[in-house]
PDB file of C-alpha atoms (C1' of nucleotides) in Angstrom:
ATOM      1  CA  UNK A 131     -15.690 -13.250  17.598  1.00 39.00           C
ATOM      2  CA  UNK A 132     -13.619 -14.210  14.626  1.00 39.00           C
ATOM      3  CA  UNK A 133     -11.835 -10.760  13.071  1.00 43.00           C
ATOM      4  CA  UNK A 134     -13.713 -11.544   9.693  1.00 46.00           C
ATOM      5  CA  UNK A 135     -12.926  -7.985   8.303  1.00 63.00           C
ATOM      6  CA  UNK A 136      -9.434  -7.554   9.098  1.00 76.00           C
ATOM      7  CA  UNK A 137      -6.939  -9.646   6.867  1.00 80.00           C
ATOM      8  CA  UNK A 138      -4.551 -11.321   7.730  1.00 85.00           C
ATOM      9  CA  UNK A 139      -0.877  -9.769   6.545  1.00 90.00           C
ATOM     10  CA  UNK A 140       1.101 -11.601   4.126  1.00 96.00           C
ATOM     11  CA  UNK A 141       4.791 -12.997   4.473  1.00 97.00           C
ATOM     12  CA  UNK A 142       6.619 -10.452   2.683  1.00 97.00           C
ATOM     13  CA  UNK A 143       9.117 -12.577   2.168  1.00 97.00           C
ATOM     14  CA  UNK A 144       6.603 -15.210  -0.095  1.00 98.00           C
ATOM     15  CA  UNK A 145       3.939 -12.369  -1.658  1.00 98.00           C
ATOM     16  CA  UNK A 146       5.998 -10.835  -3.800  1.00 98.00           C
ATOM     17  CA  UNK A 147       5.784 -11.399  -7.635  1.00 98.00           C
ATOM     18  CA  UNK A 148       9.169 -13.270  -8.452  1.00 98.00           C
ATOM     19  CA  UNK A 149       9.473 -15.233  -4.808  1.00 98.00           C
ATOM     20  CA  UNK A 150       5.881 -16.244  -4.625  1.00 98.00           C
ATOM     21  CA  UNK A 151       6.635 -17.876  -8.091  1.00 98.00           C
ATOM     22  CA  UNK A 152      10.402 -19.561  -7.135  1.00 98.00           C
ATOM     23  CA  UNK A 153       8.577 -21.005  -3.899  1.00 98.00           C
ATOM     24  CA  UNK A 154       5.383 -22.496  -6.349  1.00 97.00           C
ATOM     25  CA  UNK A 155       7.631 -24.030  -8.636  1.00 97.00           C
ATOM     26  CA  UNK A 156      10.375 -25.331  -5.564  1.00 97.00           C
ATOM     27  CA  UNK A 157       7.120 -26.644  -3.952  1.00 96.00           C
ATOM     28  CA  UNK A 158       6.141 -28.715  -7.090  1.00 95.00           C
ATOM     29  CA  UNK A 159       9.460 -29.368  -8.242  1.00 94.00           C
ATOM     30  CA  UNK A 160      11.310 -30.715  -4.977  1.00 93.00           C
ATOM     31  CA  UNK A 161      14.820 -29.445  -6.010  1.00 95.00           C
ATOM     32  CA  UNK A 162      15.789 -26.948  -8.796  1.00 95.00           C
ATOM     33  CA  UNK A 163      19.140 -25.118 -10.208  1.00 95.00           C
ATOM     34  CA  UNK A 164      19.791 -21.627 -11.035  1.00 95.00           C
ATOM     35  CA  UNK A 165      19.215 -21.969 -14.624  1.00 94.00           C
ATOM     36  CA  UNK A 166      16.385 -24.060 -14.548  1.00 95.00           C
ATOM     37  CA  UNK A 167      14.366 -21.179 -12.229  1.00 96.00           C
ATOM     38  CA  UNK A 168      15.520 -18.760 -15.177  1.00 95.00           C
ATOM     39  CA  UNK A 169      14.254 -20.615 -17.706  1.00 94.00           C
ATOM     40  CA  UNK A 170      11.253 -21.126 -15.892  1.00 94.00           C
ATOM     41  CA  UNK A 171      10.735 -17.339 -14.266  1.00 96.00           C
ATOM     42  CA  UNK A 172      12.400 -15.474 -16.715  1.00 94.00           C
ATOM     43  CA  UNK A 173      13.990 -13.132 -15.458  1.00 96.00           C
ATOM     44  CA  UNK A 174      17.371 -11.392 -15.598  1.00 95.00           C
ATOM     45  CA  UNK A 175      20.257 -13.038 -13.847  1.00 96.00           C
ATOM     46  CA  UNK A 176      20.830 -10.391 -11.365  1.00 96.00           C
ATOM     47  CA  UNK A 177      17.117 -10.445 -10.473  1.00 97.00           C
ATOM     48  CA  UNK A 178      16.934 -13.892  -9.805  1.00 97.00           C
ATOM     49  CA  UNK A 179      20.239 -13.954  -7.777  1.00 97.00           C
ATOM     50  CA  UNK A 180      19.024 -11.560  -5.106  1.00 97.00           C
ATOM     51  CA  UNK A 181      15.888 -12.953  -5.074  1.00 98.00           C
ATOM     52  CA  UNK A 182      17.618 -16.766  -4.135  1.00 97.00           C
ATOM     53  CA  UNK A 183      20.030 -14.737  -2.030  1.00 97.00           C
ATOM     54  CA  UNK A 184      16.637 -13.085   0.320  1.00 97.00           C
ATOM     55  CA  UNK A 185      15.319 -16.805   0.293  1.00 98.00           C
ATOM     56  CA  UNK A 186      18.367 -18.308   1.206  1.00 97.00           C
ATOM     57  CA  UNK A 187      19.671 -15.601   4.036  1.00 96.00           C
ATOM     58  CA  UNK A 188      15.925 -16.545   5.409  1.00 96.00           C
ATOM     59  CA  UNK A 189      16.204 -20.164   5.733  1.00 96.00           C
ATOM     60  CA  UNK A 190      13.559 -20.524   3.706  1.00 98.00           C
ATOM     61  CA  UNK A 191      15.449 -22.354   1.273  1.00 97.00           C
ATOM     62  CA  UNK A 192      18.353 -24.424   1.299  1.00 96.00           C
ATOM     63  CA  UNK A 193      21.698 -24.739  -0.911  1.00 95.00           C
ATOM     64  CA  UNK A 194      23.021 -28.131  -2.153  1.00 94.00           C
ATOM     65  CA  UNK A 195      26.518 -27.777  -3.638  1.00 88.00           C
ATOM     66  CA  UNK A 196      27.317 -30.606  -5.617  1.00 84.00           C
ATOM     67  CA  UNK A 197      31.132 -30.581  -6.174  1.00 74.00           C
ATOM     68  CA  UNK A 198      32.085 -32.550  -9.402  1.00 66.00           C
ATOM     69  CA  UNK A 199      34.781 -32.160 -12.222  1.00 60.00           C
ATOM     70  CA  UNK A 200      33.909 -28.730 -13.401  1.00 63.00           C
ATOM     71  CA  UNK A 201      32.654 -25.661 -11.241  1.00 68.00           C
ATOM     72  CA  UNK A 202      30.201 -26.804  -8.087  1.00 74.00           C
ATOM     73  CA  UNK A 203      26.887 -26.635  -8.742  1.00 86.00           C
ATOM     74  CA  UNK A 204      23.824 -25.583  -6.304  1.00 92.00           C
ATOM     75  CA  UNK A 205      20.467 -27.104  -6.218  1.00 95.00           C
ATOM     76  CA  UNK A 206      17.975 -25.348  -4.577  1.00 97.00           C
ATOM     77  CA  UNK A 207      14.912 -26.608  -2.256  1.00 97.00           C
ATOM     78  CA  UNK A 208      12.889 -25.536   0.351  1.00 97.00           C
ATOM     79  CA  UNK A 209      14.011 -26.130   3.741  1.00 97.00           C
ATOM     80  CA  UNK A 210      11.558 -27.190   6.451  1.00 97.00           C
ATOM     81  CA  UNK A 211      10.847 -23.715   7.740  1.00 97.00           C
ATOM     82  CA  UNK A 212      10.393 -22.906   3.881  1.00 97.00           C
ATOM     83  CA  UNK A 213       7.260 -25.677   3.466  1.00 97.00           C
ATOM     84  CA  UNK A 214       5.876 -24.549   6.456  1.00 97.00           C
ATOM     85  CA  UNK A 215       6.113 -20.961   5.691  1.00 97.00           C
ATOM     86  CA  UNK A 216       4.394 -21.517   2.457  1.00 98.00           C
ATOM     87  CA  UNK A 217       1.614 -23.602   3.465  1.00 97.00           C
ATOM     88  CA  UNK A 218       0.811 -20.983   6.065  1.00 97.00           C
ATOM     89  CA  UNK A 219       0.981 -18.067   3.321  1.00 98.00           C
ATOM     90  CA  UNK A 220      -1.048 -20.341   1.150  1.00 97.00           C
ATOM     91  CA  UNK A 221      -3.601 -21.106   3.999  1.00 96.00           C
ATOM     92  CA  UNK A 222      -4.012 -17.288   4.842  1.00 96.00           C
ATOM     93  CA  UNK A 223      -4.743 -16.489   0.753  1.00 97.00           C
ATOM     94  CA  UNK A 224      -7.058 -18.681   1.009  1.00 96.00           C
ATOM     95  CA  UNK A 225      -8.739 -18.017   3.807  1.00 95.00           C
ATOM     96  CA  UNK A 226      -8.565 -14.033   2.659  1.00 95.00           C
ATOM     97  CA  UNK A 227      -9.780 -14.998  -0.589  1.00 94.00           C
ATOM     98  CA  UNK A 228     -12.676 -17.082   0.166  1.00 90.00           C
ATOM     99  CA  UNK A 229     -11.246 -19.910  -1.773  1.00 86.00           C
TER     100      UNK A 229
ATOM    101  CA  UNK B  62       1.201 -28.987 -24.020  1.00 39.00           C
ATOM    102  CA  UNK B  63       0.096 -27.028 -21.407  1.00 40.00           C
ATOM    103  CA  UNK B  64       3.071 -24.537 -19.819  1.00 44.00           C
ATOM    104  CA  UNK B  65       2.648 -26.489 -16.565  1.00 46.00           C
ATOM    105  CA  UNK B  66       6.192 -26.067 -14.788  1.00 64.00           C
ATOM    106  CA  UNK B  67       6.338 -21.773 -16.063  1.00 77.00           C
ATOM    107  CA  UNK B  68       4.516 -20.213 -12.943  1.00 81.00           C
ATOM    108  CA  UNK B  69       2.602 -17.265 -14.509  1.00 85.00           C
ATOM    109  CA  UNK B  70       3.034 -13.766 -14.238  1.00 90.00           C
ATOM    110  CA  UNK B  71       1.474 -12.339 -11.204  1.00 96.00           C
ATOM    111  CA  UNK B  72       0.519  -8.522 -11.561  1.00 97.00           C
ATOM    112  CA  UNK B  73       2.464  -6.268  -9.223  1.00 97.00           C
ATOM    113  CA  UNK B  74      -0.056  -3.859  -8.593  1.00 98.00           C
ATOM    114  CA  UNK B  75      -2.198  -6.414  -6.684  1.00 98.00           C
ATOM    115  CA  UNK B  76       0.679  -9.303  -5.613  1.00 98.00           C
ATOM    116  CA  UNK B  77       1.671  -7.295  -2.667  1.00 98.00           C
ATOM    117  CA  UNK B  78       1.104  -7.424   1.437  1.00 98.00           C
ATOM    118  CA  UNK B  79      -0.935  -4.116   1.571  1.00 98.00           C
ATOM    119  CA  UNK B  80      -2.687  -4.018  -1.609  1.00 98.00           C
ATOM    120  CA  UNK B  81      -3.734  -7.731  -2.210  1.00 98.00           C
ATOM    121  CA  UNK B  82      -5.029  -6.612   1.588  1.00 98.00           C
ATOM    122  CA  UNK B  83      -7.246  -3.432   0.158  1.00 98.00           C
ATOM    123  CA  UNK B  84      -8.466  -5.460  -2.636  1.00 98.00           C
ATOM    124  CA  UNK B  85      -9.688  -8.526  -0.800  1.00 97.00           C
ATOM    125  CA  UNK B  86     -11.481  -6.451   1.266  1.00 97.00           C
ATOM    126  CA  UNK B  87     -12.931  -3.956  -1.067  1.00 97.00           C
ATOM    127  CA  UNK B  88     -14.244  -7.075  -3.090  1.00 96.00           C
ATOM    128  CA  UNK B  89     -15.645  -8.195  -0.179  1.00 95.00           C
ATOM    129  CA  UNK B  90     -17.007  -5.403   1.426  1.00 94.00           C
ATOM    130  CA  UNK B  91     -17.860  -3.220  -1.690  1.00 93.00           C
ATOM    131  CA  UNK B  92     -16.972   0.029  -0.711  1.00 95.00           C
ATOM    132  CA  UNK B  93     -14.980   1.482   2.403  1.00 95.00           C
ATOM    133  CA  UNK B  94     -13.482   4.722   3.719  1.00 95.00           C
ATOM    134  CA  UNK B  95     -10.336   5.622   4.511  1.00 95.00           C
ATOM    135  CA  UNK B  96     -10.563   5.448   7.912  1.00 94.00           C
ATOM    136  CA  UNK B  97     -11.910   1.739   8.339  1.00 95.00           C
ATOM    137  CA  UNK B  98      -9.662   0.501   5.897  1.00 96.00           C
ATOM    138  CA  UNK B  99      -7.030   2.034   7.897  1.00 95.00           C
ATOM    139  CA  UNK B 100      -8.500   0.564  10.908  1.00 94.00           C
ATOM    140  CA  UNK B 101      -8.804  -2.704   9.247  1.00 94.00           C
ATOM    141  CA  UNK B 102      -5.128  -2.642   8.073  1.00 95.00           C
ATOM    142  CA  UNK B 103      -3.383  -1.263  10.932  1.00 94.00           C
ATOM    143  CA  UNK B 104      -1.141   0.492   8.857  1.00 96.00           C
ATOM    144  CA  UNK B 105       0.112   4.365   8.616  1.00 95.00           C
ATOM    145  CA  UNK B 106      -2.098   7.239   7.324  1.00 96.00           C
ATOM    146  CA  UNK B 107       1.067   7.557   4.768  1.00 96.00           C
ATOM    147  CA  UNK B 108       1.426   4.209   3.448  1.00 97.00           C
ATOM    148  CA  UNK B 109      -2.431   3.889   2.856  1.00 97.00           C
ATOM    149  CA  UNK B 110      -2.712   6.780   1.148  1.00 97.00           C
ATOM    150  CA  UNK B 111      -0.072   5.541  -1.595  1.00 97.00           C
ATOM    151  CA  UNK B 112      -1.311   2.925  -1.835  1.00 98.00           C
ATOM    152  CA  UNK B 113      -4.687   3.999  -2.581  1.00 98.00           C
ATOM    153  CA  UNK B 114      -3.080   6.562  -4.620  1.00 97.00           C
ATOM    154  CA  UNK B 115      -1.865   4.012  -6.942  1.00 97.00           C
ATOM    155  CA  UNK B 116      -4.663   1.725  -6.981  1.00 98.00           C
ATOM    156  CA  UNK B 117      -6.212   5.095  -7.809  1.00 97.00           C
ATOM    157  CA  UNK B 118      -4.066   6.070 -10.748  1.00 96.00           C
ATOM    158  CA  UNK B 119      -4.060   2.774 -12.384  1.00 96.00           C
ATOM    159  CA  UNK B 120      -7.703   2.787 -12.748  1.00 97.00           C
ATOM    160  CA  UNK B 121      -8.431  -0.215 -10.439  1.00 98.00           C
ATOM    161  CA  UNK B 122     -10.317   1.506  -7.444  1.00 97.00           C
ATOM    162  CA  UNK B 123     -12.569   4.366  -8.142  1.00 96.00           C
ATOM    163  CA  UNK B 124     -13.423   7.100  -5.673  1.00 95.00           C
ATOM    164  CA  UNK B 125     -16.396   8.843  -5.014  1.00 94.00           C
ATOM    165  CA  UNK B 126     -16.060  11.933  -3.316  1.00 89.00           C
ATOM    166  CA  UNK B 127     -19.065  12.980  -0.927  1.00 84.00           C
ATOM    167  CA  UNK B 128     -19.833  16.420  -0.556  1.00 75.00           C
ATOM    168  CA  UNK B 129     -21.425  17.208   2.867  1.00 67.00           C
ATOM    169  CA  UNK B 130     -21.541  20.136   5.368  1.00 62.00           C
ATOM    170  CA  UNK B 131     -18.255  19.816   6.043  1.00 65.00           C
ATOM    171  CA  UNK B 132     -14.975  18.169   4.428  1.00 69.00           C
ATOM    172  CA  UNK B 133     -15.933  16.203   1.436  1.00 75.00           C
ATOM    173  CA  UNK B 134     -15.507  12.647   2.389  1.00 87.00           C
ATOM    174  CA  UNK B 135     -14.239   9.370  -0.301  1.00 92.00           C
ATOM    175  CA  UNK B 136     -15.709   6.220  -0.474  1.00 95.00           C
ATOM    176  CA  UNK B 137     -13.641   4.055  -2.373  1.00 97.00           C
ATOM    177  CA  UNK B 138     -14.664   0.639  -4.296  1.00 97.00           C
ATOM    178  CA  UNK B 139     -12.938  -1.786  -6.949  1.00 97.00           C
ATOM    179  CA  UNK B 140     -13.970   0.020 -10.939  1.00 97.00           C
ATOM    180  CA  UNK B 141     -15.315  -3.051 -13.058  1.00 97.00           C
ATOM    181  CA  UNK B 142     -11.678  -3.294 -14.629  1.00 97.00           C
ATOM    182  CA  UNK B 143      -9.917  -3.543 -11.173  1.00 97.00           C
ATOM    183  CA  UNK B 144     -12.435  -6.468 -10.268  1.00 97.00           C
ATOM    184  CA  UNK B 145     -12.030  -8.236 -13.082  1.00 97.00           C
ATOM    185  CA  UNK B 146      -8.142  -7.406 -12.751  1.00 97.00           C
ATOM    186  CA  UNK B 147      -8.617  -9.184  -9.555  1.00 98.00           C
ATOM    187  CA  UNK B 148     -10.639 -11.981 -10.482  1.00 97.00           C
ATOM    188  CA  UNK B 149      -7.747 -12.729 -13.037  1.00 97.00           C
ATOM    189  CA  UNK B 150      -5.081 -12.016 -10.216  1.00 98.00           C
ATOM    190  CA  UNK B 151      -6.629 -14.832  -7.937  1.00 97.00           C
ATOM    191  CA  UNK B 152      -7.407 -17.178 -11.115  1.00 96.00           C
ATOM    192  CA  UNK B 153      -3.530 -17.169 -11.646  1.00 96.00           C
ATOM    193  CA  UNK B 154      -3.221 -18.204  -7.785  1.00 97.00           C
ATOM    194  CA  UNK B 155      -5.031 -21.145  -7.834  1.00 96.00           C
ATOM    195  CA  UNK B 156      -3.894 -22.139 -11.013  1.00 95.00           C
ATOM    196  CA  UNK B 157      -0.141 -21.395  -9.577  1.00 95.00           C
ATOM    197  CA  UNK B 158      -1.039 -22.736  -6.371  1.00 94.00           C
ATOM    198  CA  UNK B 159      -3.277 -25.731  -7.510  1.00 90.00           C
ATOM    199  CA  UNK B 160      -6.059 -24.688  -5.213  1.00 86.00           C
TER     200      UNK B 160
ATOM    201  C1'  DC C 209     -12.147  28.881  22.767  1.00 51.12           C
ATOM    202  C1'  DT C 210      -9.271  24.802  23.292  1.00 51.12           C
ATOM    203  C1'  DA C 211      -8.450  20.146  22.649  1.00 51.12           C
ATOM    204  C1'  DT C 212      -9.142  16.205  20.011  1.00 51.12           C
ATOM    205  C1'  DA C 213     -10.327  13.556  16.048  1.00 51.12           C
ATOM    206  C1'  DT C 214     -10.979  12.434  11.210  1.00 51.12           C
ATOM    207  C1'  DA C 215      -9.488  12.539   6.635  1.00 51.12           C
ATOM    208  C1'  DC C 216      -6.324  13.173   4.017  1.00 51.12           C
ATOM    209  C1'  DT C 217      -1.736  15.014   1.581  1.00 51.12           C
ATOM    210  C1'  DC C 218       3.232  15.828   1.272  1.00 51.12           C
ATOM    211  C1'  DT C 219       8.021  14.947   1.808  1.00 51.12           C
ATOM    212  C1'  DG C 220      11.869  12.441   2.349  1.00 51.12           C
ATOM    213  C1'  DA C 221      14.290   8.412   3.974  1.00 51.12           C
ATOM    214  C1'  DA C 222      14.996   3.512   3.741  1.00 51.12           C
ATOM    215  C1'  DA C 223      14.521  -0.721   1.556  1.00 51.12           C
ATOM    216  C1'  DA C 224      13.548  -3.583  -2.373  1.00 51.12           C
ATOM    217  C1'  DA C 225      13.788  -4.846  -7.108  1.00 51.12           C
ATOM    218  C1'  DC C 226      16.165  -5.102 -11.088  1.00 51.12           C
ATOM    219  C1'  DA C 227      19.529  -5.067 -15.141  1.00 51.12           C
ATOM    220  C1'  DG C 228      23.748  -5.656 -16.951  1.00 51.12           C
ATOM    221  C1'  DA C 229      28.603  -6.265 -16.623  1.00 51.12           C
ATOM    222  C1'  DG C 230      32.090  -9.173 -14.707  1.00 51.12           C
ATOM    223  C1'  DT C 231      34.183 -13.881 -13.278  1.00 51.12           C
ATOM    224  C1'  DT C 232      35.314 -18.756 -13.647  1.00 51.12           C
ATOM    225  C1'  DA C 233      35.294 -22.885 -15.802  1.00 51.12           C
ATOM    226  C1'  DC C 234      33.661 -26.216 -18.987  1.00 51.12           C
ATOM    227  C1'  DC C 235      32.730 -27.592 -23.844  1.00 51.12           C
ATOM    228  C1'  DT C 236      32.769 -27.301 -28.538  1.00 51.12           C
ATOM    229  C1'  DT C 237      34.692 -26.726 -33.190  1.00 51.12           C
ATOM    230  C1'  DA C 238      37.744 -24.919 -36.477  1.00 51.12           C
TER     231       DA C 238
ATOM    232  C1'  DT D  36      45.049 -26.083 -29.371  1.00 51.12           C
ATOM    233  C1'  DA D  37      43.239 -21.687 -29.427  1.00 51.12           C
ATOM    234  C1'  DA D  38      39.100 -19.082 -30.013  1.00 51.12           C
ATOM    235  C1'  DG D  39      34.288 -18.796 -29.152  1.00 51.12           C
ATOM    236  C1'  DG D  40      30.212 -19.981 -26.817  1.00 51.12           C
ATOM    237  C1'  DT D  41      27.718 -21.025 -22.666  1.00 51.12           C
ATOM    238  C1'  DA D  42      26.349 -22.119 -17.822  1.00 51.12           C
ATOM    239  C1'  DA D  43      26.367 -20.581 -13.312  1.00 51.12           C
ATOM    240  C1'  DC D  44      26.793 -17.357 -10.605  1.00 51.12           C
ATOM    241  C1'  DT D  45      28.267 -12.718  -8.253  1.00 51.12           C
ATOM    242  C1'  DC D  46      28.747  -7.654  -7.921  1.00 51.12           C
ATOM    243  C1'  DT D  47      27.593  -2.955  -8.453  1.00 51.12           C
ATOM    244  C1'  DG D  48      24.811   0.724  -9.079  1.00 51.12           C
ATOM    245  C1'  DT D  49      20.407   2.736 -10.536  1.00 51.12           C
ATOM    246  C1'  DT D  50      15.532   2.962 -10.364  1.00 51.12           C
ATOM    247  C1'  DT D  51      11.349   2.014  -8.089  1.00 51.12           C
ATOM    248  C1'  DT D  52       8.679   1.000  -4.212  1.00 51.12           C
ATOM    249  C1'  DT D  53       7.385   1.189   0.363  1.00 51.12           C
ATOM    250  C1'  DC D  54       6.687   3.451   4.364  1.00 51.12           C
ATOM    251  C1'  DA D  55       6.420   6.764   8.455  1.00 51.12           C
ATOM    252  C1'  DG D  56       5.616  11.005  10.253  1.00 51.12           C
ATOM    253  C1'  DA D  57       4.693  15.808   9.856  1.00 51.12           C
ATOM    254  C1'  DG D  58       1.480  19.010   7.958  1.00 51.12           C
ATOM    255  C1'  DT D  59      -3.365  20.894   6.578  1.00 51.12           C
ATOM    256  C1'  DA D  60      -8.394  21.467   6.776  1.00 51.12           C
ATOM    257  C1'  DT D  61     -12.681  20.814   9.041  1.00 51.12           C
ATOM    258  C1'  DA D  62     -15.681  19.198  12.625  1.00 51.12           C
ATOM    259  C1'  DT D  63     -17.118  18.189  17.185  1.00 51.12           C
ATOM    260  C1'  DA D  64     -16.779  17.819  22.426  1.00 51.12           C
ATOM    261  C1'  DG D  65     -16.064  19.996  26.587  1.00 51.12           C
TER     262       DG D  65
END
DNA sequence: CTATATACTCTGAAAAACAGAGTTACCTTA
DNA sequence: TAAGGTAACTCTGTTTTTCAGAGTATATAG
C-alpha cells in the first residue's frame, strides 16, 4: 500500500525561504554572481553569504572564480548533486501537494 | 514587464519541513489530532506541539477542543485565512517553480 | 492498584537565520 | 592624484527558530 497520508520530509537544505529561492533562480538562470542573487532576493549581504556558504559546504552548488585584472570574481551554479537534489525536492512538493 | 527573474517571497510560517508537512495534510485530510499527526510525521511530542503552537497563534489552524468524560481532546483544522494563506503559499510555488 | 498509553505542556539547549560592520580593490570625478 | 563611491565578499555577534526530552493529567488494561 502506498503511505498516502504520511508526507514525505523536505530537504532542509532546499525548503527554506531564502535557499528554496537562490536554487529557483540558479535553476533558471544556469550561472549567477553574488550581486546579481542580491538584487534578485533581496536580502542583506550577510544573509545571503551564509546562505551561499550552507549551499556551497553541501555540494549543492558550485564556485567559479574567475581571476581577471581586479579582485576574482565567483559565479555560482548548481552542481550535479544540486539539480538532482532539486528535482527530487520539487518532485516530492508536488507529489505532497497534489499538483 | 512581468518580475520574471525576482523569485517571490515565500511565507515562513508555511515554507518549512514540518509545517508545509501539517498543512498539506490538514488541507487534505480536514481535520486531525495530535496524535495521528504525530504518527503521520514521525516527529517529537515537543517539536509538534510548537509547531502547532504557532500555526495556532498566527491564526492559521484553529482548534476545537472536545469535552468528553475524560481529558478534553483537540481536533485541529486549517481557519479559512490559513487555507487561503496556503492556497497563496503553493500559488507562489508553481509560479516560482513553473509547475 | 500498577503499569501503560494518550495528549499535551514546559524548559532549555542547539542550530539557523540574519544584519551590519569590516576588508579589498576597482572606478570615477573633482 | 587624492577622495569618494561601489562591488564583492567575509566576519562577528545577536536574535529567532527548531527540537528533544522531561513533566503533568487522565484513562484504560491487567
Amino acid at each position: 500500500m502506498t503511505n498516502q497520508h504520511t508526507p514525505a520530509k523536505l530537504d532542509p537544505l532546499l525548503h527554506q525561504p531564502v535557499r528554496t529561492r537562490i536554487a529557483a533562480f540558479l535553476a533558471a538562470r544556469g550561472e549567477t554572481t553574488f550581486g546579481e542573487l542580491k538584487k534578485a532576493l533581496e536580502i542583506s549581504d550577510g544573509n545571503l553569504d551564509s546562505h551561499m556558504k550552507k549551499l556551497v559546504a553541501s555540494g549543492y552548488i558550485i564556485v567559479r572564480k574567475v581571476e581577471g585584472k581586479g579582485r576574482p570574481q565567483s559565479f555560482y551554479s548548481l552542481s550535479e548533486p544540486g539539480r538532482t537534489a532539486f528535482r527530487a525536492y520539487v518532485a516530492a512538493l508536488q507529489t505532497m501537494l497534489g499538483l
